[in-house]
Amino acid sequence: MLRDSVLHGAAEPRITAPVLCVDVALPVPLFRTFTYRVPEGMALPAVGQRVVVPFRTGRTIGVVRAHVPPPDGVRLKDLLGVPDQLPAVPAPLMHTAEWIAEYYAAPIGLTLRAMLPTSLTSAGAPSPAPRTVQHARIVNAAALDSLLVRESTFARAPKQRALFELLESRGGEADVASLLSQADCTNAVLQGLVKKGFVQVERAALMRDPFASRAHVEPPATPTDAQNAAVQAILHADAGSTFLLHGITGSGKTLVYIEVLRRVVLEQGRAAIVLVPEIALTPQAVDRFRGAFGDNVAVLHSALSDGERTDAWRALRDGTRRIAVGARSALFAPLTNVGVIIVDEEHDASYKQAETPRYHAREAAIVRGRAEGAVVVLGSATPSLETWERAARGQVTRLSLPLRATGASLPTVSVVDLREVMREGVANRAPNAPFDETLGVLSPPLVAAISERLQRGEQSVLLLNRRGFSSFLECRDCGDVTTCPNCSIALTYHRVPESLVCHYCQHRAPVHTQCGACGGRAMSRRGLGTQQVERVVAEQFPDARLARMDVDTTSGKWAHAGILDRVGRGEVDILLGTQMIAKGLDFPEVTLVGVIDADVGLHLPDFRAAERTFQLLSQVAGRAGRAQKPGEVLVQTRRPMHHAVQCAVTHDVRTFVEQELAARRSPAYPPFVRLANIIISGRDEQHTADSAVATADWTRALLRKKGITNVEVVGPAPCPIHRIKERWRWHYFLRTPRSELLTRLARFVAERAPAARDQTVRLIVDRDPVALL
C-alpha cells in the first residue's frame, strides 16, 4: 500500500512528546493519502471520520484512513476540524472502499467521495444542519384514558378534542404545520392543549422525505411453499453467504425479500440494504417495502436533492432508519450491523458505475456482505452469466422460484418475422402507391392484438430500446449521414422539439433540408425511435390513451413515478418506452407486450450483445399476464432463429446459458476470463492513436520483462464509438484467467503507463467492463 503522502516542508527538530497523526484520503485523482498532525486539544478522530484539512491554497474535506506514527524529519500540517461525532464510513464500508480502490484501480479519495452525499464532501459546508420544524407530542395521555374524563375535559372545547384525537391517531406526535392543516384549525387550539398539559410543542429535526406522501402497498399475507423455502434457506445461512434467487418473472421475489427483512430487521434488530437497478423502479420498490416496514425505510439515489439525500443518509447513520432502498449508490448507506444485502435484477448493466470509481455494485455488495457478516441475495429471472457460472462452481447457492406466485401461467410468446411482413406489404401494394412504412412499426398481428386489448379495457406495453423520432438523417442522393461534430456517431432526429441531437454529448443542431456533402435536397429520416412509434401508434389508435417513457419524457424529478402511477390507476391504455419499462413493473391489467424491434442491440460490436437482448426480451415479456388474466407477447424481429430470440420465446434460460457459454470459451470472454478495458482519449487524433500504441507496447514489454505469459494484450484499436465530446478514443484490453494478477497489473497501468503520465491524454482503466463501445 502506498503512503508517500506527507506534505513535505523544511525539517524541524525532532519532537519528543508523542504526536498523533492520521492518514487522510482526499477527493483528488491521486493514488496516495496525505498525513496530517492532530493538534493538541483535539481528540484523535476515528478511522472513517470526516476531517477538515488544509490542502494546497485552501481547505477540503477528507476521510481518515488510518492512524500512523509521525514520519521522521517532516513538518506536518494540522487538522483544522472534525465535523462529526460518528464515522461517516463505518469499518465494513471502509473495507469495501479499500477493496473497490484496489480492484478497480481507483484512487481511494475518489472512491470515498463517491460513498458520501455531495453536501458532506464540500469544505464550504462540512456539517449541514438538518431543517427543523415545530413538533407536537402527547405528554399526558394517561390522564385522558377514561372516556368520562375526556368528555368532561373537552366539554366546551370540541376542537381541542378533535385535534388531540387526531394526534393520537398519528402515533402521538406530528409536525405542527401538517397537524393543523389536517385538522383544519388554528394554532390557538393547539396552544389550548399545551396549557392543559396534554401536549408539548418543541423544535425537532425534519427529514426531507420525498416518498413520505406516497401510498404504501401491503405485501401478500402468505408466501407460497417455494417462497417460504427460499426464505428459510437464506435465514439459516452462514454469515457472509451469497445466494442467487432465480425466479421467473412474477414468481414473487419481492415477497421473499420482505419476509427476509422482516426477520432480520424487526426480529434480529439488524439493518438491511435493498438495491434496484433503475431510479424509475425506486418508487414502486419503496411503496412495497414501506407497506411492510413503514418509516423504517430510507431512500438513497442520485436523483434526490442534496438535502433529501443528506437527511436520508443521516437517518441511516444515526440508526433512526434501518433499511436503505435505492439504486447503485444505496450500497454505501452508512448503516451498522447490516444483516442482509439484496441486489434485485442483479444482471442489470446499470449496476456498473460509468465514472471513477468504475465499480460494479453486485461485486461490491458481495464484498461488503462478507465484511458485515451479512447474507447477500442476488435476484433475477435472467441471471448474468457470471453469477450463473459462480452458482455452477458452488461459490453461490442457487434458490429457485419456478412458478408465478399468483398461479398465473407465463405469457404465450409469438414471433413476427418482419421480413415476411415487408414482403407481403410490397406484394399487396397497389400500383404506383407509396410503400406503407408503418408496417415495420406495427405489424398486422400487433395491430390486431392491441385492438383486442382496447376493446376489452386491458393495457398494452410496447418496447423499443431506442429513443428519438428516427435514428438518423440521410441524403438519398449521396448517402451522407448527418453526424455529431464532437462524436463519431449519427445525430438522432427528434420531432418534439424538432432538432438533431447527439445522445452522447447532447449537441443539438437544426434539422436541415439540404445535404452538407453534395447539396442535394432529398433528405430522408431513417430508422425508428420512440417518438416515431408514438406518432404511428397515435394515428393507428386515435382514441387510445398513450404514454411514452424514455429519457426525454422522464427528465423531471418525479416524471418516472408520475407515468407509472397513471398506468397503475388505469389512466393509460398503451405504455410505450425504452428498456426502463422492461423490468420490475407489476400491473395486473397489462396483458399484451409488443417488442417493436427485437434486433436493436443484437448486432452491436460487444460480446454481451446476445445476453443483453435475451435478458431484455425475457424481462419485458414478464410484464404481461401477471395477475389472473392471461398474457401475450409479440416479438417483431428480422432474426427469428437467433438463439437469444428463440430462448426468450420459450422462456428457456438454461438453453440460452448453455449456448452462450459455449460461444464464450473460444475466444475466451467472461465468465471464463477477466477483462480490463484500457481507454486512451485525447483531443488530437494522431497523438491519441500514438499514445494508445505506445501504452499497449509498454504493457507488452512489461509482461515480457516480468516473465508473465498468461495475460493477453488485445489491441490497440479505435473504440467502436471513435469520438465522444470532442475526444478521440482508442482502447486495448487485458485478458487473463487470474483475477489477482489483473488487479496488480491494472493498478500499475493506471499509475505508470505512458498515457497515465501524459497530460494531453486521459487514461481510463475499466475493470470487468459491461460494454466495449
mmCIF file with all atom_site columns, N, CA and C in Angstrom, residues 128-154:
data_model
loop_
_atom_site.group_PDB
_atom_site.id
_atom_site.type_symbol
_atom_site.label_atom_id
_atom_site.label_alt_id
_atom_site.label_comp_id
_atom_site.label_asym_id
_atom_site.label_entity_id
_atom_site.label_seq_id
_atom_site.pdbx_PDB_ins_code
_atom_site.Cartn_x
_atom_site.Cartn_y
_atom_site.Cartn_z
_atom_site.occupancy
_atom_site.B_iso_or_equiv
_atom_site.pdbx_formal_charge
_atom_site.auth_seq_id
_atom_site.auth_comp_id
_atom_site.auth_asym_id
_atom_site.auth_atom_id
_atom_site.pdbx_PDB_model_num
ATOM 1  N N  . PRO A 1 128 ? -23.773 19.951 7.287  1.00 0.00 ? 128 PRO A N  1
ATOM 2  C CA . PRO A 1 128 ? -25.040 20.633 7.023  1.00 0.00 ? 128 PRO A CA 1
ATOM 3  C C  . PRO A 1 128 ? -26.047 20.374 8.118  1.00 0.00 ? 128 PRO A C  1
ATOM 4  N N  . ALA A 1 129 ? -26.645 21.433 8.600  1.00 0.00 ? 129 ALA A N  1
ATOM 5  C CA . ALA A 1 129 ? -27.606 21.297 9.696  1.00 0.00 ? 129 ALA A CA 1
ATOM 6  C C  . ALA A 1 129 ? -28.945 20.826 9.158  1.00 0.00 ? 129 ALA A C  1
ATOM 7  N N  . PRO A 1 130 ? -29.624 19.944 9.872  1.00 0.00 ? 130 PRO A N  1
ATOM 8  C CA . PRO A 1 130 ? -30.937 19.499 9.430  1.00 0.00 ? 130 PRO A CA 1
ATOM 9  C C  . PRO A 1 130 ? -31.968 20.603 9.572  1.00 0.00 ? 130 PRO A C  1
ATOM 10 N N  . ARG A 1 131 ? -32.966 20.577 8.726  1.00 0.00 ? 131 ARG A N  1
ATOM 11 C CA . ARG A 1 131 ? -34.089 21.508 8.874  1.00 0.00 ? 131 ARG A CA 1
ATOM 12 C C  . ARG A 1 131 ? -34.857 21.156 10.128 1.00 0.00 ? 131 ARG A C  1
ATOM 13 N N  . THR A 1 132 ? -35.360 22.186 10.794 1.00 0.00 ? 132 THR A N  1
ATOM 14 C CA . THR A 1 132 ? -36.158 21.943 11.998 1.00 0.00 ? 132 THR A CA 1
ATOM 15 C C  . THR A 1 132 ? -37.552 22.518 11.814 1.00 0.00 ? 132 THR A C  1
ATOM 16 N N  . VAL A 1 133 ? -38.503 21.906 12.475 1.00 0.00 ? 133 VAL A N  1
ATOM 17 C CA . VAL A 1 133 ? -39.889 22.364 12.443 1.00 0.00 ? 133 VAL A CA 1
ATOM 18 C C  . VAL A 1 133 ? -40.460 22.260 13.844 1.00 0.00 ? 133 VAL A C  1
ATOM 19 N N  . GLN A 1 134 ? -41.594 22.927 14.061 1.00 0.00 ? 134 GLN A N  1
ATOM 20 C CA . GLN A 1 134 ? -42.305 22.748 15.324 1.00 0.00 ? 134 GLN A CA 1
ATOM 21 C C  . GLN A 1 134 ? -42.964 21.382 15.344 1.00 0.00 ? 134 GLN A C  1
ATOM 22 N N  . HIS A 1 135 ? -42.776 20.666 16.442 1.00 0.00 ? 135 HIS A N  1
ATOM 23 C CA . HIS A 1 135 ? -43.229 19.288 16.560 1.00 0.00 ? 135 HIS A CA 1
ATOM 24 C C  . HIS A 1 135 ? -44.118 19.162 17.789 1.00 0.00 ? 135 HIS A C  1
ATOM 25 N N  . ALA A 1 136 ? -45.295 18.593 17.618 1.00 0.00 ? 136 ALA A N  1
ATOM 26 C CA . ALA A 1 136 ? -46.236 18.390 18.726 1.00 0.00 ? 136 ALA A CA 1
ATOM 27 C C  . ALA A 1 136 ? -46.181 16.944 19.189 1.00 0.00 ? 136 ALA A C  1
ATOM 28 N N  . ARG A 1 137 ? -46.202 16.771 20.525 1.00 0.00 ? 137 ARG A N  1
ATOM 29 C CA . ARG A 1 137 ? -46.106 15.420 21.093 1.00 0.00 ? 137 ARG A CA 1
ATOM 30 C C  . ARG A 1 137 ? -47.000 15.315 22.323 1.00 0.00 ? 137 ARG A C  1
ATOM 31 N N  . ILE A 1 138 ? -47.783 14.243 22.400 1.00 0.00 ? 138 ILE A N  1
ATOM 32 C CA . ILE A 1 138 ? -48.635 13.991 23.576 1.00 0.00 ? 138 ILE A CA 1
ATOM 33 C C  . ILE A 1 138 ? -47.746 13.627 24.759 1.00 0.00 ? 138 ILE A C  1
ATOM 34 N N  . VAL A 1 139 ? -47.979 14.279 25.910 1.00 0.00 ? 139 VAL A N  1
ATOM 35 C CA . VAL A 1 139 ? -47.131 14.035 27.078 1.00 0.00 ? 139 VAL A CA 1
ATOM 36 C C  . VAL A 1 139 ? -47.912 13.526 28.291 1.00 0.00 ? 139 VAL A C  1
ATOM 37 N N  . ASN A 1 140 ? -49.228 13.539 28.228 1.00 0.00 ? 140 ASN A N  1
ATOM 38 C CA . ASN A 1 140 ? -50.016 13.107 29.397 1.00 0.00 ? 140 ASN A CA 1
ATOM 39 C C  . ASN A 1 140 ? -51.252 12.356 28.937 1.00 0.00 ? 140 ASN A C  1
ATOM 40 N N  . ALA A 1 141 ? -51.028 11.320 28.139 1.00 0.00 ? 141 ALA A N  1
ATOM 41 C CA . ALA A 1 141 ? -52.157 10.584 27.568 1.00 0.00 ? 141 ALA A CA 1
ATOM 42 C C  . ALA A 1 141 ? -52.947 9.834  28.625 1.00 0.00 ? 141 ALA A C  1
ATOM 43 N N  . ALA A 1 142 ? -52.262 9.356  29.661 1.00 0.00 ? 142 ALA A N  1
ATOM 44 C CA . ALA A 1 142 ? -52.945 8.545  30.684 1.00 0.00 ? 142 ALA A CA 1
ATOM 45 C C  . ALA A 1 142 ? -54.067 9.311  31.362 1.00 0.00 ? 142 ALA A C  1
ATOM 46 N N  . ALA A 1 143 ? -53.919 10.639 31.467 1.00 0.00 ? 143 ALA A N  1
ATOM 47 C CA . ALA A 1 143 ? -54.946 11.439 32.152 1.00 0.00 ? 143 ALA A CA 1
ATOM 48 C C  . ALA A 1 143 ? -56.258 11.444 31.399 1.00 0.00 ? 143 ALA A C  1
ATOM 49 N N  . LEU A 1 144 ? -56.242 11.053 30.124 1.00 0.00 ? 144 LEU A N  1
ATOM 50 C CA . LEU A 1 144 ? -57.468 11.074 29.320 1.00 0.00 ? 144 LEU A CA 1
ATOM 51 C C  . LEU A 1 144 ? -57.884 9.684  28.877 1.00 0.00 ? 144 LEU A C  1
ATOM 52 N N  . ASP A 1 145 ? -57.408 8.644  29.577 1.00 0.00 ? 145 ASP A N  1
ATOM 53 C CA . ASP A 1 145 ? -57.779 7.277  29.214 1.00 0.00 ? 145 ASP A CA 1
ATOM 54 C C  . ASP A 1 145 ? -59.266 7.034  29.402 1.00 0.00 ? 145 ASP A C  1
ATOM 55 N N  . SER A 1 146 ? -59.829 7.617  30.438 1.00 0.00 ? 146 SER A N  1
ATOM 56 C CA . SER A 1 146 ? -61.254 7.416  30.732 1.00 0.00 ? 146 SER A CA 1
ATOM 57 C C  . SER A 1 146 ? -62.095 8.254  29.784 1.00 0.00 ? 146 SER A C  1
ATOM 58 N N  . LEU A 1 147 ? -63.114 7.637  29.203 1.00 0.00 ? 147 LEU A N  1
ATOM 59 C CA . LEU A 1 147 ? -63.996 8.351  28.292 1.00 0.00 ? 147 LEU A CA 1
ATOM 60 C C  . LEU A 1 147 ? -64.723 9.474  29.012 1.00 0.00 ? 147 LEU A C  1
ATOM 61 N N  . LEU A 1 148 ? -65.138 9.201  30.281 1.00 0.00 ? 148 LEU A N  1
ATOM 62 C CA . LEU A 1 148 ? -65.862 10.232 31.037 1.00 0.00 ? 148 LEU A CA 1
ATOM 63 C C  . LEU A 1 148 ? -64.959 11.435 31.305 1.00 0.00 ? 148 LEU A C  1
ATOM 64 N N  . VAL A 1 149 ? -63.720 11.156 31.663 1.00 0.00 ? 149 VAL A N  1
ATOM 65 C CA . VAL A 1 149 ? -62.782 12.259 31.911 1.00 0.00 ? 149 VAL A CA 1
ATOM 66 C C  . VAL A 1 149 ? -62.552 13.055 30.627 1.00 0.00 ? 149 VAL A C  1
ATOM 67 N N  . ARG A 1 150 ? -62.425 12.347 29.529 1.00 0.00 ? 150 ARG A N  1
ATOM 68 C CA . ARG A 1 150 ? -62.183 13.028 28.266 1.00 0.00 ? 150 ARG A CA 1
ATOM 69 C C  . ARG A 1 150 ? -63.363 13.917 27.891 1.00 0.00 ? 150 ARG A C  1
ATOM 70 N N  . GLU A 1 151 ? -64.590 13.397 28.088 1.00 0.00 ? 151 GLU A N  1
ATOM 71 C CA . GLU A 1 151 ? -65.769 14.187 27.733 1.00 0.00 ? 151 GLU A CA 1
ATOM 72 C C  . GLU A 1 151 ? -65.905 15.416 28.616 1.00 0.00 ? 151 GLU A C  1
ATOM 73 N N  . SER A 1 152 ? -65.613 15.282 29.897 1.00 0.00 ? 152 SER A N  1
ATOM 74 C CA . SER A 1 152 ? -65.735 16.433 30.792 1.00 0.00 ? 152 SER A CA 1
ATOM 75 C C  . SER A 1 152 ? -64.621 17.446 30.520 1.00 0.00 ? 152 SER A C  1
ATOM 76 N N  . THR A 1 153 ? -63.429 16.955 30.202 1.00 0.00 ? 153 THR A N  1
ATOM 77 C CA . THR A 1 153 ? -62.300 17.857 29.951 1.00 0.00 ? 153 THR A CA 1
ATOM 78 C C  . THR A 1 153 ? -62.539 18.711 28.711 1.00 0.00 ? 153 THR A C  1
ATOM 79 N N  . PHE A 1 154 ? -63.109 18.091 27.677 1.00 0.00 ? 154 PHE A N  1
ATOM 80 C CA . PHE A 1 154 ? -63.291 18.801 26.411 1.00 0.00 ? 154 PHE A CA 1
ATOM 81 C C  . PHE A 1 154 ? -64.754 19.183 26.157 1.00 0.00 ? 154 PHE A C  1
#
